[in-house]
Coordinates of C-alpha atoms in Angstrom, one line a residue:
Chain A
M22 CA 0.0 0.0 0.0
S23 CA 1.3 3.4 -0.9
R24 CA 2.1 5.9 1.9
A25 CA -0.6 8.3 0.9
A26 CA -3.3 5.5 0.8
Q27 CA -2.1 4.3 4.2
S28 CA -2.4 7.7 5.8
R29 CA -5.9 8.1 4.3
V30 CA -6.9 4.8 5.9
T31 CA -5.6 5.9 9.3
E32 CA -7.4 9.2 9.0
L33 CA -10.6 7.3 8.2
L34 CA -10.1 5.0 11.3
K35 CA -9.6 8.1 13.5
H36 CA -12.8 9.7 12.2
S37 CA -14.8 6.5 12.6
F38 CA -13.7 6.2 16.2
L39 CA -14.6 9.8 16.9
W40 CA -18.0 9.5 15.2
I41 CA -18.9 6.5 17.2
I42 CA -18.3 8.5 20.4
V43 CA -20.1 11.5 19.0
I44 CA -23.1 9.4 18.2
C45 CA -23.2 7.8 21.6
A46 CA -22.8 11.2 23.3
F47 CA -25.6 12.7 21.3
S48 CA -28.0 9.7 21.5
G49 CA -29.6 11.1 24.6
L50 CA -30.3 14.4 23.0
Y51 CA -31.7 12.7 19.9
L52 CA -34.1 10.6 22.0
M53 CA -35.2 13.7 24.0
L54 CA -36.0 15.7 20.8
E55 CA -37.7 12.8 19.1
I56 CA -39.8 11.7 22.1
S57 CA -40.8 15.4 22.7
L58 CA -43.0 15.2 19.6
K59 CA -45.0 12.1 20.6
D60 CA -48.1 11.4 22.6
N61 CA -48.0 8.5 25.1
Q62 CA -49.5 6.0 22.6
Q63 CA -46.9 6.8 19.9
F64 CA -44.2 6.6 22.6
A65 CA -45.4 3.1 23.6
E66 CA -45.6 1.9 20.1
S67 CA -42.3 3.1 18.7
P68 CA -40.1 5.0 21.2
W69 CA -36.9 5.3 19.1
I70 CA -37.8 6.8 15.8
P71 CA -39.9 9.9 14.9
T72 CA -43.5 9.1 13.9
A73 CA -46.2 11.3 12.4
P74 CA -48.2 13.1 13.4
F75 CA -45.9 15.4 15.3
H76 CA -47.4 16.8 18.5
W77 CA -46.0 20.3 18.5
E78 CA -48.5 21.2 21.2
N79 CA -46.3 19.3 23.6
Y80 CA -44.1 22.3 23.5
I81 CA -46.9 24.6 24.5
V82 CA -47.6 22.4 27.6
G83 CA -43.8 22.1 28.2
W84 CA -43.4 25.9 28.0
N85 CA -46.2 26.5 30.4
Q86 CA -44.7 24.1 32.9
V87 CA -41.1 25.2 32.6
A88 CA -41.2 29.0 31.7
P89 CA -41.7 30.3 35.2
Y90 CA -38.7 28.3 36.4
I91 CA -36.6 29.6 33.6
L92 CA -37.5 33.2 34.2
N93 CA -36.8 32.8 38.0
T94 CA -33.5 31.2 37.2
V95 CA -32.5 33.8 34.7
F96 CA -33.3 36.6 37.1
V97 CA -31.3 35.0 40.0
A98 CA -28.4 33.8 37.8
V99 CA -27.9 37.1 36.0
T100 CA -28.1 39.2 39.2
I101 CA -25.5 36.9 40.9
V102 CA -23.1 36.9 38.0
V103 CA -23.2 40.7 37.3
V104 CA -22.7 41.7 41.0
T105 CA -20.1 39.0 41.5
L106 CA -18.0 40.3 38.6
V107 CA -18.3 44.0 39.6
L108 CA -17.4 43.4 43.2
A109 CA -14.6 41.0 42.3
M110 CA -13.1 43.4 39.8
Y111 CA -12.6 46.1 42.5
G112 CA -11.4 43.4 44.9
A113 CA -8.9 42.0 42.5
F114 CA -7.6 45.6 41.8
F115 CA -7.0 45.9 45.5
F116 CA -4.7 42.8 45.5
A117 CA -3.1 43.4 42.2
R118 CA -2.2 47.1 42.5
F119 CA -1.5 47.7 46.2
K120 CA 0.6 46.0 48.9
M121 CA -1.4 47.2 51.9
P122 CA -0.7 46.2 55.5
G123 CA -2.8 43.1 56.1
G124 CA -3.3 42.6 52.4
K125 CA -1.6 39.2 52.4
F126 CA -3.8 38.0 55.3
I127 CA -7.0 39.1 53.5
F128 CA -5.9 37.3 50.4
F129 CA -5.3 34.2 52.5
L130 CA -8.8 34.5 53.9
F131 CA -10.2 34.3 50.4
L132 CA -7.9 31.5 49.3
M133 CA -8.8 29.3 52.3
L134 CA -12.4 29.4 51.3
M135 CA -11.7 27.6 48.0
M136 CA -10.5 24.7 50.2
Y137 CA -13.6 24.5 52.3
P138 CA -16.2 22.1 50.9
A139 CA -19.6 23.7 50.3
V140 CA -21.4 20.6 51.7
A141 CA -19.6 21.1 55.0
N142 CA -21.0 24.5 55.4
M143 CA -24.5 23.6 54.2
V144 CA -26.2 23.3 57.7
P145 CA -24.8 26.4 59.4
A146 CA -25.3 28.5 56.2
F147 CA -28.9 27.4 56.2
I148 CA -29.3 28.4 59.8
L149 CA -27.8 31.8 59.1
I150 CA -30.3 32.4 56.3
K151 CA -33.1 31.5 58.6
Q152 CA -31.9 33.7 61.4
L153 CA -31.6 36.6 58.9
G154 CA -35.2 36.0 57.9
L155 CA -34.2 35.4 54.3
Y156 CA -35.6 31.9 54.1
N157 CA -37.9 31.3 51.0
S158 CA -36.7 34.6 49.4
Y159 CA -34.4 35.2 46.5
W160 CA -32.0 37.0 48.8
A161 CA -31.2 33.6 50.2
L162 CA -29.9 32.5 46.8
I163 CA -28.4 35.8 45.6
L164 CA -26.4 36.9 48.6
P165 CA -24.6 33.6 49.3
G166 CA -24.2 33.2 45.5
I167 CA -22.4 36.5 45.1
I168 CA -20.2 35.9 48.1
G169 CA -19.5 32.2 47.2
G170 CA -18.1 33.4 43.8
Q171 CA -15.8 36.0 45.2
A172 CA -12.7 33.8 46.0
F173 CA -12.3 32.2 42.6
T174 CA -13.2 35.3 40.6
I175 CA -10.9 37.6 42.5
F176 CA -8.1 35.0 42.2
V177 CA -8.4 34.8 38.4
L178 CA -8.9 38.6 37.9
R179 CA -5.9 39.5 40.1
G180 CA -3.6 37.6 37.7
F181 CA -5.2 39.4 34.8
I182 CA -4.8 42.9 36.3
E183 CA -1.2 42.2 37.3
D184 CA -0.5 41.7 33.6
I185 CA -1.8 45.1 32.5
P186 CA 1.2 47.4 31.8
Q187 CA 2.1 49.8 34.6
D188 CA 2.2 52.8 32.2
F189 CA -1.6 52.7 31.8
F190 CA -2.1 53.3 35.5
D191 CA 0.8 55.8 35.8
A192 CA -0.7 57.9 33.0
A193 CA -4.1 57.8 34.7
E194 CA -2.5 58.7 38.0
I195 CA -0.9 61.8 36.5
D196 CA -4.2 62.9 35.0
G197 CA -5.6 62.7 38.4
C198 CA -7.8 59.7 37.9
S199 CA -9.0 58.1 41.1
M200 CA -8.6 54.4 41.7
W201 CA -12.3 53.8 41.3
R202 CA -12.2 55.4 37.9
Q203 CA -9.0 53.5 37.0
V204 CA -10.9 50.2 37.5
W205 CA -13.9 51.5 35.5
Q206 CA -12.0 53.1 32.7
I207 CA -8.8 51.0 32.3
V208 CA -9.5 47.5 33.7
F209 CA -13.1 47.0 32.6
P210 CA -12.5 47.9 28.9
L211 CA -9.5 45.6 28.7
S212 CA -11.1 42.7 30.5
G213 CA -13.7 41.7 27.9
P214 CA -12.5 38.1 27.1
I215 CA -11.7 37.1 30.6
V216 CA -14.9 38.6 32.1
G217 CA -16.8 36.9 29.3
T218 CA -15.3 33.6 30.1
L219 CA -15.9 33.9 33.8
A220 CA -19.5 35.1 33.2
I221 CA -20.2 32.1 31.0
L222 CA -18.8 29.6 33.5
A223 CA -20.7 31.3 36.3
I224 CA -24.0 31.2 34.4
I225 CA -23.6 27.5 33.7
G226 CA -22.8 26.9 37.4
R227 CA -25.9 28.8 38.5
W228 CA -28.1 27.1 35.9
N229 CA -27.1 23.7 37.2
D230 CA -27.1 24.6 40.9
F231 CA -29.9 22.8 42.7
V232 CA -28.8 22.6 46.3
A233 CA -29.4 26.2 47.2
P234 CA -32.9 26.4 45.8
L235 CA -33.7 22.9 47.2
I236 CA -32.9 24.0 50.8
Y237 CA -33.7 27.7 50.7
I238 CA -36.9 27.9 48.5
R239 CA -40.1 26.3 49.8
D240 CA -42.7 28.1 47.6
P241 CA -43.2 26.2 44.3
A242 CA -44.0 29.4 42.4
K243 CA -40.6 30.8 43.3
Q244 CA -38.7 27.6 42.5
L245 CA -35.7 27.5 40.1
L246 CA -35.2 25.3 37.1
A247 CA -33.2 22.4 38.5
V248 CA -35.6 21.7 41.4
G249 CA -38.6 22.5 39.3
L250 CA -37.7 19.9 36.6
L251 CA -37.1 17.3 39.3
H252 CA -40.6 17.9 40.7
L253 CA -42.1 17.7 37.2
E254 CA -40.4 14.3 36.6
G255 CA -41.6 13.0 39.9
E256 CA -45.3 13.6 39.2
Y257 CA -47.5 10.6 39.1
T258 CA -48.7 10.1 35.6
R259 CA -46.0 10.8 33.1
K260 CA -46.7 12.2 29.7
W261 CA -43.3 11.5 28.1
G262 CA -43.7 13.8 25.2
E263 CA -44.6 16.9 27.3
L264 CA -41.8 16.0 29.8
M265 CA -39.2 15.8 27.1
A266 CA -40.4 19.0 25.4
G267 CA -40.0 20.7 28.8
Y268 CA -36.4 19.4 29.1
T269 CA -35.7 20.7 25.6
I270 CA -37.0 24.1 26.5
A271 CA -34.9 24.1 29.7
S272 CA -31.8 23.4 27.7
L273 CA -32.3 26.0 25.0
P274 CA -31.1 29.2 26.7
L275 CA -27.7 27.8 27.4
V276 CA -27.4 26.2 24.0
I277 CA -28.3 29.6 22.4
M278 CA -25.8 31.4 24.6
F279 CA -23.2 28.8 23.5
F280 CA -23.6 29.5 19.8
F281 CA -23.0 33.2 20.3
T282 CA -20.0 32.7 22.6
M283 CA -18.4 29.6 21.2
K284 CA -14.8 30.9 21.1
L285 CA -14.8 32.4 24.6
F286 CA -16.3 29.3 25.8
I287 CA -13.8 26.8 24.4
R288 CA -10.9 29.0 25.4
G289 CA -12.2 29.4 28.9
L290 CA -12.6 25.7 29.4
S291 CA -9.2 24.7 28.0
S292 CA -7.1 27.3 29.8
G293 CA -8.9 29.6 32.3
G294 CA -10.4 26.7 34.2
V295 CA -7.1 25.3 35.2
K296 CA -4.5 28.1 35.1
G297 CA -6.7 30.3 37.2
Chain B
M11 CA 4.4 46.6 40.1
A12 CA 2.1 47.1 43.0
I13 CA 2.2 50.2 45.1
D14 CA 3.9 49.3 48.4
V15 CA 2.1 51.0 51.2
S16 CA 3.9 51.1 54.6
I17 CA 2.0 51.5 57.8
R18 CA 3.4 55.1 58.1
R19 CA 1.8 56.2 54.8
L20 CA -1.5 54.4 55.7
R21 CA -3.3 57.6 56.5
Y22 CA -3.0 58.8 52.9
Y23 CA -4.0 55.4 51.6
W24 CA -6.6 54.1 54.0
S25 CA -9.4 54.5 51.4
V26 CA -7.8 51.7 49.3
Y27 CA -9.3 49.2 51.8
L28 CA -12.7 50.3 50.6
L29 CA -12.0 48.4 47.3
I30 CA -12.1 45.1 49.2
A31 CA -14.6 46.1 52.0
L32 CA -17.8 44.6 50.6
P33 CA -16.4 41.3 49.5
L34 CA -14.5 41.0 52.8
L35 CA -17.5 41.8 54.8
G36 CA -19.6 39.4 52.8
V37 CA -17.2 36.6 53.2
L38 CA -16.9 37.1 56.9
V39 CA -20.7 37.1 57.3
F40 CA -21.7 34.4 54.8
S41 CA -18.7 32.1 54.9
Y42 CA -16.6 32.5 58.0
Y43 CA -19.4 33.1 60.5
P44 CA -21.3 29.9 59.5
I45 CA -18.0 27.9 59.4
F46 CA -17.2 28.8 63.0
N47 CA -20.8 28.4 64.0
G48 CA -20.7 24.9 62.5
L49 CA -17.4 24.0 64.2
V50 CA -18.9 25.0 67.6
H51 CA -22.1 23.0 67.1
I52 CA -20.1 19.8 66.4
F53 CA -20.3 19.5 70.2
Y54 CA -24.0 20.1 70.5
R55 CA -27.2 18.3 70.1
W56 CA -28.8 20.9 67.8
D57 CA -31.9 21.0 65.6
G58 CA -31.2 24.6 64.4
D59 CA -34.1 25.8 66.4
T60 CA -35.1 25.2 70.0
I61 CA -32.9 22.3 70.9
E62 CA -29.3 23.3 71.7
E63 CA -27.6 21.2 74.3
F64 CA -23.9 20.6 74.9
V65 CA -23.0 16.9 74.5
G66 CA -19.2 17.0 74.2
L67 CA -17.7 14.5 71.8
K68 CA -20.9 12.4 71.5
N69 CA -21.5 13.4 67.8
I70 CA -18.0 12.4 66.9
R71 CA -18.2 9.1 68.7
D72 CA -21.6 8.4 67.0
M73 CA -20.1 9.2 63.7
F74 CA -17.3 6.6 64.0
G75 CA -19.9 4.0 65.1
D76 CA -22.3 4.9 62.4
S77 CA -22.5 2.1 59.8
D78 CA -24.1 4.5 57.2
I79 CA -21.0 6.7 57.4
G80 CA -18.7 3.7 57.1
W81 CA -20.5 2.4 54.1
S82 CA -20.7 5.8 52.5
F83 CA -16.9 6.0 52.4
V84 CA -16.8 2.5 50.8
V85 CA -19.3 3.8 48.1
V86 CA -17.0 6.9 47.6
A87 CA -14.0 4.6 47.1
I88 CA -16.0 2.5 44.6
F89 CA -17.0 5.7 42.7
I90 CA -13.4 7.0 42.7
V91 CA -12.1 3.7 41.2
A92 CA -14.9 3.8 38.6
N93 CA -14.2 7.4 37.8
V94 CA -10.5 6.8 37.2
I95 CA -11.5 4.2 34.6
K96 CA -14.0 6.7 33.2
M97 CA -11.2 9.1 32.5
I98 CA -9.7 6.8 29.8
P99 CA -12.2 7.6 27.0
S100 CA -11.6 11.3 27.4
I101 CA -7.8 10.9 27.2
L102 CA -8.1 8.6 24.1
T103 CA -10.5 11.0 22.4
A104 CA -8.2 13.9 23.0
V105 CA -5.2 12.0 21.6
I106 CA -7.1 11.0 18.5
I107 CA -8.5 14.5 17.9
H108 CA -4.9 15.8 18.3
R109 CA -3.6 13.3 15.8
L110 CA -6.0 14.4 13.1
V111 CA -4.2 16.0 10.1
S112 CA -6.9 18.6 9.4
D113 CA -7.0 21.6 11.8
R114 CA -10.6 22.3 10.8
W115 CA -11.7 18.9 11.8
Q116 CA -9.9 19.2 15.1
Y117 CA -11.9 22.4 15.8
A118 CA -15.1 20.9 14.6
Y119 CA -14.7 17.9 17.0
R120 CA -13.9 20.2 19.8
V121 CA -17.2 22.1 19.3
L122 CA -19.1 18.8 18.9
F123 CA -17.8 17.5 22.2
V124 CA -18.6 20.7 24.1
I125 CA -22.3 20.8 23.0
P126 CA -23.5 17.9 25.3
M127 CA -21.9 19.8 28.2
I128 CA -24.0 22.9 27.5
V129 CA -27.2 20.9 28.1
P130 CA -27.8 21.3 31.8
M131 CA -26.7 18.6 34.1
I132 CA -30.2 18.2 35.5
V133 CA -31.5 17.5 32.0
W134 CA -28.9 14.8 31.4
I135 CA -29.7 13.2 34.7
L136 CA -33.5 13.2 33.9
I137 CA -32.7 11.7 30.5
W138 CA -30.7 8.9 32.2
K139 CA -33.6 8.4 34.6
Y140 CA -35.7 7.7 31.6
Y141 CA -33.1 5.2 30.3
Y142 CA -33.4 3.3 33.6
E143 CA -37.1 3.5 34.0
P144 CA -38.5 -0.1 34.4
T145 CA -41.6 -0.2 32.2
S146 CA -41.0 2.3 29.4
G147 CA -37.3 3.1 29.9
F148 CA -34.8 2.9 27.1
F149 CA -32.6 0.0 28.3
N150 CA -35.4 -2.4 29.2
Q151 CA -37.2 -1.7 25.9
I152 CA -34.0 -2.5 24.0
L153 CA -33.6 -5.7 25.9
R154 CA -37.2 -6.6 25.2
A155 CA -36.7 -5.8 21.5
I156 CA -33.8 -8.3 21.3
H157 CA -35.7 -10.8 23.4
V158 CA -33.3 -10.9 26.3
L159 CA -36.3 -9.8 28.4
G160 CA -39.8 -11.3 28.1
P161 CA -42.5 -8.8 27.1
T162 CA -43.6 -8.2 30.7
D163 CA -40.3 -8.6 32.5
N164 CA -38.6 -5.6 34.0
I165 CA -35.1 -5.0 35.2
L166 CA -35.2 -2.6 38.2
W167 CA -32.0 -0.7 37.4
L168 CA -32.5 1.9 40.1
S169 CA -34.3 -0.1 42.8
D170 CA -32.6 -3.5 42.7
K171 CA -30.1 -3.4 45.5
W172 CA -27.2 -4.9 43.5
L173 CA -27.9 -2.9 40.3
V174 CA -28.1 0.6 41.8
I175 CA -24.4 1.3 42.1
P176 CA -23.5 -0.2 38.7
S177 CA -26.3 1.8 37.1
L178 CA -25.0 5.0 38.7
I179 CA -21.5 4.2 37.5
F180 CA -22.6 3.5 33.9
M181 CA -24.4 6.8 33.7
G182 CA -22.9 9.2 31.2
F183 CA -21.6 6.5 28.8
P184 CA -19.4 7.0 26.7
W185 CA -17.9 9.1 29.5
V186 CA -16.3 11.7 27.2
G187 CA -16.4 14.9 29.1
A188 CA -15.7 18.2 27.3
F189 CA -13.8 19.6 30.2
G190 CA -11.3 16.7 30.2
V191 CA -11.0 16.5 26.5
L192 CA -10.2 20.3 26.2
I193 CA -7.7 20.2 29.0
Y194 CA -5.8 17.2 27.5
L195 CA -5.9 18.8 24.1
A196 CA -4.3 22.0 25.5
G197 CA -1.6 19.8 27.0
L198 CA -1.1 17.9 23.8
Q199 CA -0.7 21.1 21.8
N200 CA 2.5 21.8 23.8
I201 CA 4.2 18.8 22.3
P202 CA 6.6 20.0 19.6
Q203 CA 6.2 18.5 16.1
S204 CA 9.9 17.5 16.2
T205 CA 9.2 15.1 19.1
Y206 CA 6.7 13.3 16.8
E207 CA 9.1 13.3 13.9
A208 CA 11.9 11.9 16.0
A209 CA 9.6 9.1 17.3
N210 CA 8.5 8.4 13.8
L211 CA 12.1 8.1 12.5
D212 CA 12.8 5.7 15.3
G213 CA 10.0 3.5 14.0
A214 CA 7.5 4.1 16.9
G215 CA 4.0 2.8 16.1
P216 CA 0.8 4.6 17.2
L217 CA 0.6 2.7 20.5
Q218 CA 4.2 3.3 21.4
T219 CA 3.8 7.0 20.6
L220 CA 0.8 7.1 22.9
W221 CA 2.6 5.3 25.7
Y222 CA 6.1 6.9 25.6
I223 CA 5.4 10.4 24.3
E224 CA 1.8 11.6 24.6
L225 CA 0.9 10.1 28.0
P226 CA 4.1 11.2 29.8
L227 CA 3.8 14.7 28.3
I228 CA 0.2 15.3 29.4
M229 CA 0.8 13.7 32.9
T230 CA 0.4 17.2 34.4
Q231 CA -3.1 17.6 32.9
I232 CA -4.0 14.1 33.9
R233 CA -3.0 14.7 37.4
I234 CA -4.9 17.9 37.7
T235 CA -8.1 16.3 36.4
L236 CA -7.5 13.3 38.7
V237 CA -7.1 15.4 41.8
L238 CA -10.2 17.5 40.9
M239 CA -12.1 14.3 40.2
I240 CA -11.2 12.7 43.5
I241 CA -12.1 15.8 45.6
Q242 CA -15.3 16.2 43.6
T243 CA -16.3 12.6 44.2
V244 CA -15.7 12.8 47.9
Q245 CA -17.9 15.9 48.2
N246 CA -20.6 15.3 45.7
W247 CA -23.9 14.0 46.9
Q248 CA -26.2 15.9 44.5
F249 CA -25.7 13.2 41.9
V250 CA -27.0 10.4 44.1
Y251 CA -29.8 12.5 45.4
L252 CA -31.1 13.4 42.0
F253 CA -31.2 9.7 40.9
L254 CA -32.4 8.1 44.1
G255 CA -33.7 10.7 46.4
E256 CA -32.5 11.1 50.0
Q257 CA -32.8 7.5 50.9
A258 CA -30.1 6.5 48.3
G259 CA -31.9 3.4 47.1
P260 CA -32.8 0.2 49.0
D261 CA -31.0 -0.1 52.4
H262 CA -29.2 3.2 51.6
I263 CA -27.0 1.2 49.3
A264 CA -25.6 4.2 47.3
D265 CA -25.1 6.4 50.4
V266 CA -22.3 9.0 50.1
P267 CA -21.1 11.1 53.1
G268 CA -22.7 14.3 51.9
L269 CA -26.1 12.6 51.5
V270 CA -25.9 11.2 55.0
L271 CA -25.2 14.7 56.2
F272 CA -28.2 16.1 54.3
R273 CA -30.5 13.4 55.5
E274 CA -29.5 13.5 59.1
S275 CA -29.6 17.3 59.2
F276 CA -32.7 18.2 57.2
S277 CA -34.9 15.1 57.7
Q278 CA -33.8 13.9 61.2
G279 CA -33.1 17.4 62.5
R280 CA -29.7 16.2 63.8
M281 CA -27.9 19.3 62.7
G282 CA -25.0 19.0 65.2
Y283 CA -24.4 15.6 63.8
G284 CA -24.5 17.0 60.3
C285 CA -21.9 19.6 61.3
A286 CA -19.6 16.8 62.5
I287 CA -19.9 14.9 59.2
G288 CA -19.2 18.2 57.4
F289 CA -16.0 18.6 59.5
L290 CA -14.9 15.1 58.6
L291 CA -15.4 15.9 54.9
F292 CA -13.3 19.0 55.3
I293 CA -10.5 17.0 57.0
V294 CA -10.6 14.4 54.2
T295 CA -10.4 17.1 51.6
L296 CA -7.4 18.7 53.4
V297 CA -5.6 15.4 53.6
L298 CA -6.2 14.7 49.9
T299 CA -4.9 18.2 48.9
W300 CA -1.9 17.7 51.1
I301 CA -1.1 14.3 49.6
N302 CA -1.4 15.8 46.2
N303 CA 1.0 18.6 47.0
K304 CA 3.5 16.1 48.4
V305 CA 3.3 13.8 45.4
A306 CA 3.5 16.7 42.9
R307 CA 6.6 18.1 44.5
V308 CA 8.4 14.7 44.7
E309 CA 7.9 14.1 41.0
R310 CA 9.3 17.5 40.0

């Protein structure tokens, strides 16, 4: 066999291996989409392939079931992520630009928190929320959410700000620019990609979080997506088509976000996640 | 360069502390206060409400005599071993993507493998719950279609005592995680082309290249994901809860420490006991991190 033919065969082998994995990895999503258009009888007769007639109305039912949870989750997640990033940006500026007395100790306080398992703090944090009278309100999700994100975000942003050339800040200083404005007018405009990556990772984290809403939110109308979906699934008579339509709708916001931010996303996962 | 502020110049610079004031205050109130409150209540019988009674070391003694806790660490050990094996498909996939000649295909596969990760974890778990459902679930219907199961037979994947843990382990097949694949790919990209050419000249086949060049050179990445995975597995209880609820299957068969903590604290009202389990988890995490630092330093 010639060399060229041989390399074409090995390429083909690699592609077939990868496609087998891709097909396995996507089979769940295929089944979800395909079942979402069936009624229960079609589902019982042929669960694996699409069959006419397609029941698009499943999506209306699914939307009605899932939409309130999605809206609640978007509200909570966006609030947490925006405030986390703004606070952490100023905090990171503190560590990156100044060596203040006690600064090292404060940094250590934040670093230690990354070591402490969230599950170990679950009970006393719950009691604190109850004592503050925040139980069953969104404050119980938002405040600990913002604070919980500080350590990691400050840690990443500090490294980023340290890499900004000194001249920028010197020039600003000479022009009489206060440190608050330096953050707003120098750091923020430069930080697009890293802030984008951090925001995406944080949104995904919030979207998947189910412990906080499970223990802090009692009122079903206020519930967030993860716990809401779990309740839907647990209901007695299952209409598989409507259920799967609901799951599809619940996945869509993140998928749409992904298609707009693919590059940031892949870069963030391959480097930012580890290097910190 | 950071501005070095000595204590003497502090009165000109005190306002710098305002930058960190809110996060610091928040962390003290919402993280450190509960941590210390939890540490104190290890020594109390506590329901978080009216009952608060000092009991000394009783919670800790109870914990070491609690068969649920003992078993839960066995389950964690089983999961860790399984998860080590489940790392292999991601490594192989990354290596094969890296070896593709075409850059555009490399990028396309990367995107393809990220998409399943965008679908929320909860949705994946619910899809897998459908797979395992006894009467209309995917697996049993496949088995009926190929006549392994009779038309009315069911395999109770998530309620047969001896199938629960294997079912949980099998979840996520083919176990190719975008996070792992992308990290390994980042490591593989640091391997210079000349290394491959040298290996090729010496007549190294694909397997030898994998074993002697690619694996050793991405060892850093493998160790990072391994450590993260182990710490994750020790702390994670959400996964078991979502599949099996707080009872963790028949006879608490799939109990993990975090789930015991949750059940004892929130269903039994034994919050002092829950704090003790939490402290134990913290210690285990510390020890694991310490071991990792030791091992990492020795190998360098």
